[in-house]
Amino acid sequence: MNESVEQLHSCSHCGEKFYLQEKGAKKVLCGGDQVCKPPDEKYHAPDCKVYYFCSEECVDNKEKEINTCEHIPGWKRFMDNIGKVGTESEVAGARIHQLKKK
């Protein structure tokens, strides 16, 4: 039993429901609440994901509405994550005798 799995998508611009196999387009966009275009095709960020649109026209209309993301180097994102973890775990700025023993 070879069944092809067709997934129903909803266009993130106009809301139309469609199957990607019949029509549609994919576009990689970044950001959570505030979506933006990646600066180039090689840009990889953890918050970038694929969005599905019902047509190329919807892709073009969405791109006109949103701005290009600010390029943040990978090392800067990495250092920001280290800082967040240190702050959340109360390790940042603490001396060895001030750390909580588990």
Short mmCIF file of N, CA, C and O in Angstrom, two decimals:
data_model
loop_
_atom_site.label_atom_id
_atom_site.label_comp_id
_atom_site.label_asym_id
_atom_site.label_seq_id
_atom_site.Cartn_x
_atom_site.Cartn_y
_atom_site.Cartn_z
N MET A 1 0.84 -1.19 0.00
CA MET A 1 0.00 0.00 0.00
C MET A 1 0.88 1.25 0.00
O MET A 1 1.30 1.72 1.03
N ASN A 2 1.17 1.72 -1.15
CA ASN A 2 1.91 2.97 -1.28
C ASN A 2 0.92 4.11 -1.44
O ASN A 2 0.32 4.29 -2.49
N GLU A 3 0.77 4.88 -0.40
CA GLU A 3 -0.12 6.02 -0.45
C GLU A 3 0.72 7.28 -0.40
O GLU A 3 1.63 7.39 0.41
N SER A 4 0.42 8.21 -1.28
CA SER A 4 1.15 9.48 -1.23
C SER A 4 0.46 10.38 -0.21
O SER A 4 -0.75 10.54 -0.21
N VAL A 5 1.24 10.92 0.66
CA VAL A 5 0.71 11.77 1.70
C VAL A 5 0.69 13.20 1.18
O VAL A 5 1.73 13.78 0.91
N GLU A 6 -0.49 13.71 0.99
CA GLU A 6 -0.64 15.09 0.56
C GLU A 6 -1.08 15.90 1.76
O GLU A 6 -2.07 15.59 2.40
N GLN A 7 -0.34 16.94 2.04
CA GLN A 7 -0.63 17.75 3.21
C GLN A 7 -1.32 19.03 2.79
O GLN A 7 -0.87 19.72 1.88
N LEU A 8 -2.41 19.33 3.46
CA LEU A 8 -3.16 20.55 3.19
C LEU A 8 -2.47 21.72 3.88
O LEU A 8 -2.21 21.66 5.08
N HIS A 9 -2.14 22.75 3.13
CA HIS A 9 -1.48 23.93 3.67
C HIS A 9 -2.43 25.11 3.60
O HIS A 9 -3.36 25.13 2.80
N SER A 10 -2.15 26.10 4.41
CA SER A 10 -2.90 27.34 4.39
C SER A 10 -1.93 28.45 4.00
O SER A 10 -0.85 28.56 4.57
N CYS A 11 -2.32 29.26 3.03
CA CYS A 11 -1.47 30.36 2.58
C CYS A 11 -1.31 31.37 3.71
O CYS A 11 -2.30 31.82 4.28
N SER A 12 -0.07 31.70 4.05
CA SER A 12 0.16 32.62 5.16
C SER A 12 -0.13 34.08 4.78
O SER A 12 -0.10 34.94 5.64
N HIS A 13 -0.42 34.33 3.52
CA HIS A 13 -0.74 35.71 3.10
C HIS A 13 -2.24 35.91 2.94
O HIS A 13 -2.81 36.80 3.54
N CYS A 14 -2.88 35.05 2.14
CA CYS A 14 -4.30 35.26 1.86
C CYS A 14 -5.22 34.27 2.59
O CYS A 14 -6.43 34.46 2.62
N GLY A 15 -4.66 33.20 3.18
CA GLY A 15 -5.46 32.26 3.95
C GLY A 15 -6.09 31.14 3.14
O GLY A 15 -6.79 30.30 3.71
N GLU A 16 -5.86 31.09 1.85
CA GLU A 16 -6.44 30.04 1.00
C GLU A 16 -5.83 28.69 1.35
O GLU A 16 -4.65 28.56 1.62
N LYS A 17 -6.66 27.64 1.35
CA LYS A 17 -6.19 26.28 1.61
C LYS A 17 -5.83 25.62 0.28
O LYS A 17 -6.54 25.77 -0.71
N PHE A 18 -4.71 24.87 0.26
CA PHE A 18 -4.25 24.25 -0.98
C PHE A 18 -3.33 23.08 -0.67
O PHE A 18 -2.81 22.96 0.44
N TYR A 19 -3.14 22.23 -1.66
CA TYR A 19 -2.16 21.15 -1.59
C TYR A 19 -0.93 21.59 -2.35
O TYR A 19 -1.02 22.07 -3.48
N LEU A 20 0.23 21.43 -1.75
CA LEU A 20 1.47 21.88 -2.36
C LEU A 20 1.75 21.16 -3.67
O LEU A 20 2.36 21.71 -4.57
N GLN A 21 1.29 19.91 -3.80
CA GLN A 21 1.51 19.14 -5.02
C GLN A 21 0.73 19.73 -6.19
O GLN A 21 1.13 19.61 -7.34
N GLU A 22 -0.41 20.36 -5.93
CA GLU A 22 -1.24 20.92 -7.00
C GLU A 22 -0.78 22.31 -7.41
O GLU A 22 -0.70 22.63 -8.59
N LYS A 23 -0.55 23.13 -6.44
CA LYS A 23 -0.09 24.50 -6.70
C LYS A 23 0.60 24.99 -5.44
O LYS A 23 0.57 24.35 -4.41
N GLY A 24 1.23 26.09 -5.52
CA GLY A 24 1.84 26.65 -4.33
C GLY A 24 3.30 26.95 -4.52
O GLY A 24 3.92 26.56 -5.49
N ALA A 25 3.82 27.67 -3.54
CA ALA A 25 5.23 28.07 -3.56
C ALA A 25 5.74 28.08 -2.13
O ALA A 25 4.99 28.28 -1.18
N LYS A 26 7.05 27.84 -1.99
CA LYS A 26 7.70 27.86 -0.68
C LYS A 26 8.62 29.06 -0.62
O LYS A 26 9.23 29.43 -1.61
N LYS A 27 8.73 29.64 0.57
CA LYS A 27 9.63 30.76 0.78
C LYS A 27 10.16 30.67 2.20
O LYS A 27 9.41 30.44 3.14
N VAL A 28 11.47 30.85 2.36
CA VAL A 28 12.08 30.85 3.68
C VAL A 28 12.03 32.26 4.24
O VAL A 28 12.51 33.20 3.60
N LEU A 29 11.44 32.41 5.42
CA LEU A 29 11.36 33.68 6.11
C LEU A 29 11.86 33.48 7.53
O LEU A 29 11.84 32.38 8.07
N CYS A 30 12.32 34.55 8.13
CA CYS A 30 12.89 34.47 9.47
C CYS A 30 12.06 35.28 10.46
O CYS A 30 11.34 36.17 10.08
N GLY A 31 12.25 34.98 11.73
CA GLY A 31 11.60 35.73 12.79
C GLY A 31 10.42 34.98 13.36
O GLY A 31 9.87 34.07 12.75
N GLY A 32 10.04 35.39 14.54
CA GLY A 32 8.90 34.77 15.20
C GLY A 32 7.65 35.60 14.98
O GLY A 32 6.88 35.37 14.05
N ASP A 33 7.46 36.59 15.83
CA ASP A 33 6.29 37.46 15.70
C ASP A 33 6.47 38.44 14.54
O ASP A 33 5.53 38.69 13.79
N GLN A 34 7.65 38.96 14.39
CA GLN A 34 7.97 39.91 13.33
C GLN A 34 8.74 39.17 12.24
O GLN A 34 9.93 38.95 12.35
N VAL A 35 8.06 38.80 11.17
CA VAL A 35 8.68 38.04 10.08
C VAL A 35 9.45 38.97 9.16
O VAL A 35 9.01 40.08 8.89
N CYS A 36 10.61 38.50 8.69
CA CYS A 36 11.42 39.30 7.77
C CYS A 36 12.10 38.38 6.75
O CYS A 36 12.17 37.18 6.93
N LYS A 37 12.58 39.00 5.67
CA LYS A 37 13.28 38.25 4.62
C LYS A 37 14.73 38.07 5.04
O LYS A 37 15.36 39.00 5.54
N PRO A 38 15.31 36.89 4.80
CA PRO A 38 16.73 36.72 5.08
C PRO A 38 17.57 37.58 4.14
O PRO A 38 17.16 37.82 3.00
N PRO A 39 18.72 38.08 4.59
CA PRO A 39 19.55 38.96 3.76
C PRO A 39 20.04 38.29 2.47
O PRO A 39 20.19 38.95 1.46
N ASP A 40 20.31 36.99 2.51
CA ASP A 40 20.70 36.27 1.30
C ASP A 40 20.32 34.80 1.45
O ASP A 40 19.83 34.38 2.48
N GLU A 41 20.52 34.03 0.39
CA GLU A 41 20.10 32.63 0.39
C GLU A 41 20.94 31.76 1.31
O GLU A 41 20.50 30.71 1.75
N LYS A 42 22.16 32.19 1.62
CA LYS A 42 23.05 31.41 2.46
C LYS A 42 22.86 31.70 3.95
O LYS A 42 23.49 31.08 4.78
N TYR A 43 21.98 32.64 4.28
CA TYR A 43 21.77 33.03 5.67
C TYR A 43 21.00 31.93 6.40
O TYR A 43 19.95 31.49 5.96
N HIS A 44 21.57 31.47 7.51
CA HIS A 44 20.92 30.45 8.32
C HIS A 44 20.79 30.96 9.75
O HIS A 44 21.77 31.35 10.35
N ALA A 45 19.59 30.97 10.24
CA ALA A 45 19.34 31.35 11.63
C ALA A 45 18.34 30.34 12.20
O ALA A 45 17.53 29.77 11.47
N PRO A 46 18.38 30.13 13.50
CA PRO A 46 17.48 29.14 14.08
C PRO A 46 16.01 29.51 13.98
O PRO A 46 15.15 28.63 14.03
N ASP A 47 15.71 30.78 13.81
CA ASP A 47 14.30 31.18 13.72
C ASP A 47 13.78 31.25 12.28
O ASP A 47 12.65 31.65 12.05
N CYS A 48 14.58 30.85 11.30
CA CYS A 48 14.14 30.82 9.91
C CYS A 48 13.41 29.51 9.63
O CYS A 48 13.84 28.45 10.08
N LYS A 49 12.30 29.60 8.92
CA LYS A 49 11.57 28.39 8.56
C LYS A 49 10.86 28.60 7.22
O LYS A 49 10.76 29.71 6.72
N VAL A 50 10.36 27.51 6.67
CA VAL A 50 9.71 27.53 5.37
C VAL A 50 8.23 27.91 5.54
O VAL A 50 7.53 27.35 6.39
N TYR A 51 7.79 28.86 4.76
CA TYR A 51 6.39 29.26 4.71
C TYR A 51 5.83 28.85 3.36
O TYR A 51 6.52 28.92 2.35
N TYR A 52 4.57 28.44 3.33
CA TYR A 52 3.93 27.98 2.10
C TYR A 52 2.90 29.01 1.66
O TYR A 52 2.11 29.51 2.47
N PHE A 53 2.92 29.31 0.37
CA PHE A 53 2.00 30.27 -0.23
C PHE A 53 1.25 29.60 -1.37
O PHE A 53 1.77 28.69 -2.01
N CYS A 54 0.04 30.07 -1.67
CA CYS A 54 -0.78 29.45 -2.70
C CYS A 54 -0.31 29.79 -4.12
O CYS A 54 -0.61 29.07 -5.05
N SER A 55 0.43 30.88 -4.29
CA SER A 55 0.90 31.27 -5.62
C SER A 55 2.13 32.17 -5.50
O SER A 55 2.43 32.69 -4.42
N GLU A 56 2.80 32.34 -6.61
CA GLU A 56 3.95 33.24 -6.66
C GLU A 56 3.52 34.69 -6.41
O GLU A 56 4.28 35.49 -5.88
N GLU A 57 2.29 35.02 -6.80
CA GLU A 57 1.78 36.38 -6.56
C GLU A 57 1.70 36.68 -5.07
O GLU A 57 2.05 37.77 -4.62
N CYS A 58 1.24 35.69 -4.29
CA CYS A 58 1.17 35.87 -2.84
C CYS A 58 2.57 36.02 -2.24
O CYS A 58 2.76 36.81 -1.32
N VAL A 59 3.53 35.28 -2.77
CA VAL A 59 4.92 35.40 -2.30
C VAL A 59 5.42 36.81 -2.57
O VAL A 59 5.98 37.46 -1.68
N ASP A 60 5.19 37.31 -3.77
CA ASP A 60 5.64 38.66 -4.12
C ASP A 60 4.96 39.72 -3.26
O ASP A 60 5.61 40.66 -2.80
N ASN A 61 3.65 39.57 -3.04
CA ASN A 61 2.91 40.54 -2.21
C ASN A 61 3.42 40.53 -0.77
O ASN A 61 3.57 41.58 -0.15
N LYS A 62 3.71 39.34 -0.23
CA LYS A 62 4.22 39.24 1.14
C LYS A 62 5.61 39.86 1.24
O LYS A 62 5.91 40.57 2.21
N GLU A 63 6.46 39.63 0.23
CA GLU A 63 7.81 40.20 0.25
C GLU A 63 7.78 41.72 0.20
O GLU A 63 8.65 42.38 0.76
N LYS A 64 6.78 42.30 -0.47
CA LYS A 64 6.66 43.75 -0.53
C LYS A 64 6.30 44.34 0.84
O LYS A 64 6.69 45.45 1.16
N GLU A 65 5.55 43.56 1.64
CA GLU A 65 5.09 44.05 2.94
C GLU A 65 6.15 43.99 4.03
O GLU A 65 6.09 44.74 4.99
N ILE A 66 7.11 43.08 3.91
CA ILE A 66 8.07 42.86 4.99
C ILE A 66 9.45 43.40 4.64
O ILE A 66 9.79 43.57 3.47
N ASN A 67 10.24 43.66 5.64
CA ASN A 67 11.60 44.18 5.46
C ASN A 67 12.61 43.04 5.46
O ASN A 67 12.32 41.92 5.86
N THR A 68 13.83 43.38 5.07
CA THR A 68 14.93 42.42 5.12
C THR A 68 15.48 42.38 6.54
O THR A 68 15.61 43.41 7.19
N CYS A 69 15.81 41.18 7.00
CA CYS A 69 16.36 41.01 8.35
C CYS A 69 17.76 41.62 8.43
O CYS A 69 18.48 41.65 7.45
N GLU A 70 18.10 42.06 9.61
CA GLU A 70 19.46 42.52 9.86
C GLU A 70 20.35 41.29 9.98
O GLU A 70 20.02 40.34 10.67
N HIS A 71 21.47 41.30 9.28
CA HIS A 71 22.38 40.16 9.31
C HIS A 71 23.09 40.10 10.66
O HIS A 71 23.74 41.05 11.07
N ILE A 72 22.92 38.98 11.37
CA ILE A 72 23.59 38.77 12.65
C ILE A 72 24.52 37.59 12.47
O ILE A 72 24.07 36.49 12.14
N PRO A 73 25.82 37.78 12.63
CA PRO A 73 26.76 36.67 12.46
C PRO A 73 26.48 35.53 13.44
O PRO A 73 25.97 35.75 14.54
N GLY A 74 26.81 34.32 13.02
CA GLY A 74 26.58 33.14 13.85
C GLY A 74 27.29 33.21 15.19
O GLY A 74 26.74 32.80 16.21
N TRP A 75 28.51 33.73 15.22
CA TRP A 75 29.25 33.81 16.48
C TRP A 75 28.57 34.74 17.47
O TRP A 75 28.57 34.51 18.66
N LYS A 76 27.93 35.81 16.95
CA LYS A 76 27.25 36.75 17.83
C LYS A 76 26.01 36.11 18.44
O LYS A 76 25.74 36.27 19.64
N ARG A 77 25.24 35.35 17.62
CA ARG A 77 24.09 34.63 18.17
C ARG A 77 24.54 33.62 19.22
O ARG A 77 23.90 33.46 20.26
N PHE A 78 25.67 32.94 18.96
CA PHE A 78 26.21 31.97 19.90
C PHE A 78 26.59 32.64 21.22
O PHE A 78 26.24 32.14 22.31
N MET A 79 27.27 33.76 21.16
CA MET A 79 27.68 34.47 22.38
C MET A 79 26.46 35.02 23.13
O MET A 79 26.44 35.02 24.37
N ASP A 80 25.44 35.49 22.40
CA ASP A 80 24.21 35.95 23.05
C ASP A 80 23.53 34.81 23.80
O ASP A 80 23.03 35.00 24.91
N ASN A 81 23.51 33.62 23.19
CA ASN A 81 22.91 32.45 23.85
C ASN A 81 23.69 32.07 25.10
O ASN A 81 23.09 31.72 26.12
N ILE A 82 25.00 32.14 25.05
CA ILE A 82 25.82 31.85 26.24
C ILE A 82 25.49 32.86 27.35
O ILE A 82 25.33 32.49 28.51
N GLY A 83 25.37 34.12 27.00
CA GLY A 83 25.04 35.15 27.98
C GLY A 83 23.67 34.92 28.61
O GLY A 83 23.49 35.08 29.82
N LYS A 84 22.69 34.53 27.79
CA LYS A 84 21.33 34.27 28.31
C LYS A 84 21.34 33.10 29.28
O LYS A 84 20.72 33.15 30.34
N VAL A 85 22.03 32.03 28.92
CA VAL A 85 22.09 30.86 29.79
C VAL A 85 22.79 31.19 31.09
O VAL A 85 22.34 30.80 32.18
N GLY A 86 23.88 31.95 31.02
CA GLY A 86 24.59 32.35 32.23
C GLY A 86 23.74 33.21 33.15
O GLY A 86 23.77 33.06 34.37
N THR A 87 22.96 34.11 32.58
CA THR A 87 22.10 34.98 33.37
C THR A 87 20.95 34.19 33.99
O THR A 87 20.63 34.37 35.16
N GLU A 88 20.32 33.33 33.19
CA GLU A 88 19.18 32.55 33.68
C GLU A 88 19.60 31.58 34.78
O GLU A 88 18.84 31.33 35.71
N SER A 89 20.80 31.03 34.69
CA SER A 89 21.25 30.05 35.69
C SER A 89 22.00 30.70 36.84
O SER A 89 22.51 30.01 37.71
N GLU A 90 22.06 32.01 36.86
CA GLU A 90 22.69 32.80 37.91
C GLU A 90 24.19 32.51 38.04
O GLU A 90 24.77 32.62 39.10
N VAL A 91 24.83 32.13 36.94
CA VAL A 91 26.26 31.86 36.94
C VAL A 91 27.04 33.12 36.55
O VAL A 91 28.15 33.33 37.02
N ALA A 92 26.43 33.95 35.74
CA ALA A 92 27.11 35.14 35.24
C ALA A 92 27.51 36.06 36.39
O ALA A 92 26.68 36.45 37.21
N GLY A 93 28.77 36.37 36.50
CA GLY A 93 29.27 37.30 37.50
C GLY A 93 29.44 36.71 38.88
O GLY A 93 29.87 37.40 39.80
N ALA A 94 29.10 35.44 39.06
CA ALA A 94 29.22 34.82 40.39
C ALA A 94 30.62 34.26 40.58
O ALA A 94 31.27 33.82 39.64
N ARG A 95 31.08 34.27 41.82
CA ARG A 95 32.34 33.65 42.17
C ARG A 95 32.06 32.21 42.56
O ARG A 95 30.94 31.85 42.87
N ILE A 96 33.10 31.39 42.58
CA ILE A 96 32.95 29.97 42.82
C ILE A 96 32.27 29.67 44.17
O ILE A 96 31.46 28.77 44.26
N HIS A 97 32.56 30.46 45.18
CA HIS A 97 31.96 30.20 46.49
C HIS A 97 30.50 30.68 46.57
O HIS A 97 29.80 30.36 47.51
N GLN A 98 30.06 31.47 45.57
CA GLN A 98 28.69 31.96 45.56
C GLN A 98 27.74 31.03 44.81
O GLN A 98 26.54 31.20 44.88
N LEU A 99 28.28 30.06 44.07
CA LEU A 99 27.43 29.17 43.29
C LEU A 99 26.67 28.23 44.22
O LEU A 99 27.19 27.77 45.24
N LYS A 100 25.44 27.93 43.85
CA LYS A 100 24.61 27.03 44.64
C LYS A 100 25.09 25.60 44.44
O LYS A 100 25.38 25.18 43.32
N LYS A 101 25.16 24.86 45.52
CA LYS A 101 25.56 23.46 45.43
C LYS A 101 24.30 22.62 45.34
O LYS A 101 23.35 22.83 46.07
N LYS A 102 24.34 21.65 44.41
CA LYS A 102 23.17 20.80 44.22
C LYS A 102 23.40 19.45 44.84
O LYS A 102 24.42 18.93 44.93
#
